[in-house]
Coordinates of C-alpha atoms in Angstrom, one line a residue:
X1 CA -13.8 49.9 -28.1
X2 CA -11.9 52.6 -26.2
X3 CA -13.6 52.0 -23.0
X4 CA -12.5 48.3 -23.0
X5 CA -9.0 49.0 -23.5
X6 CA -9.0 51.7 -20.6
X7 CA -10.8 48.9 -18.7
X8 CA -8.0 46.4 -19.4
X9 CA -5.3 48.8 -19.0
X10 CA -6.4 50.2 -15.4
X11 CA -4.0 48.7 -12.7
X12 CA -5.5 50.5 -9.5
X13 CA -7.8 47.2 -9.0
X14 CA -4.6 45.2 -8.6
X15 CA -3.2 47.6 -5.8
X16 CA -6.4 47.6 -3.7
X17 CA -6.1 43.6 -3.9
X18 CA -2.7 43.7 -2.9
X19 CA -3.4 45.9 0.0
X20 CA -6.5 43.5 1.2
X21 CA -3.8 40.7 1.0
X22 CA -1.2 42.7 3.2
X23 CA -4.3 43.6 5.6
X24 CA -5.4 40.1 5.8
X25 CA -1.8 38.5 6.5
X26 CA -1.1 41.3 9.2
X27 CA -4.7 40.2 10.9
X28 CA -3.9 36.7 10.8
X29 CA -0.3 37.4 12.3
X30 CA -2.0 39.5 15.1
X31 CA -5.1 37.0 15.9
X32 CA -2.2 34.1 16.2
X33 CA 0.1 35.8 18.2
X34 CA -2.8 37.0 20.8
X35 CA -4.3 33.5 21.0
X36 CA -0.4 32.6 21.8
X37 CA -0.1 35.3 24.3
X38 CA -3.3 35.1 26.1
X39 CA -3.0 31.6 27.3
X40 CA 0.5 32.3 28.6
X41 CA -1.2 35.7 30.4
X42 CA -4.4 33.4 32.0
X43 CA -1.7 30.9 33.2
X44 CA 0.4 33.6 35.0
X45 CA -2.7 35.0 36.3
X46 CA -3.9 31.7 37.9
X47 CA -0.3 30.9 39.4
X48 CA -0.4 34.4 41.0
X49 CA -4.2 33.7 42.1
X50 CA -3.4 30.4 43.5
X51 CA -0.4 31.8 45.6
X52 CA -2.4 34.6 46.8
X53 CA -5.0 32.2 48.2
X54 CA -2.7 30.4 50.4
X55 CA -2.4 32.0 53.9

């Protein structure tokens, strides 16, 4: 009975889940920002490359 009570009162698992959720949210934000930045960077290099091809 004591083991079950200790298990139900243990809050360390909740903290680990909260940290995982924070890590997931940060990862989603980084990937979203990186996708937007990559598109703009690709456009910039295309413009620079096209201007260098001209004689």
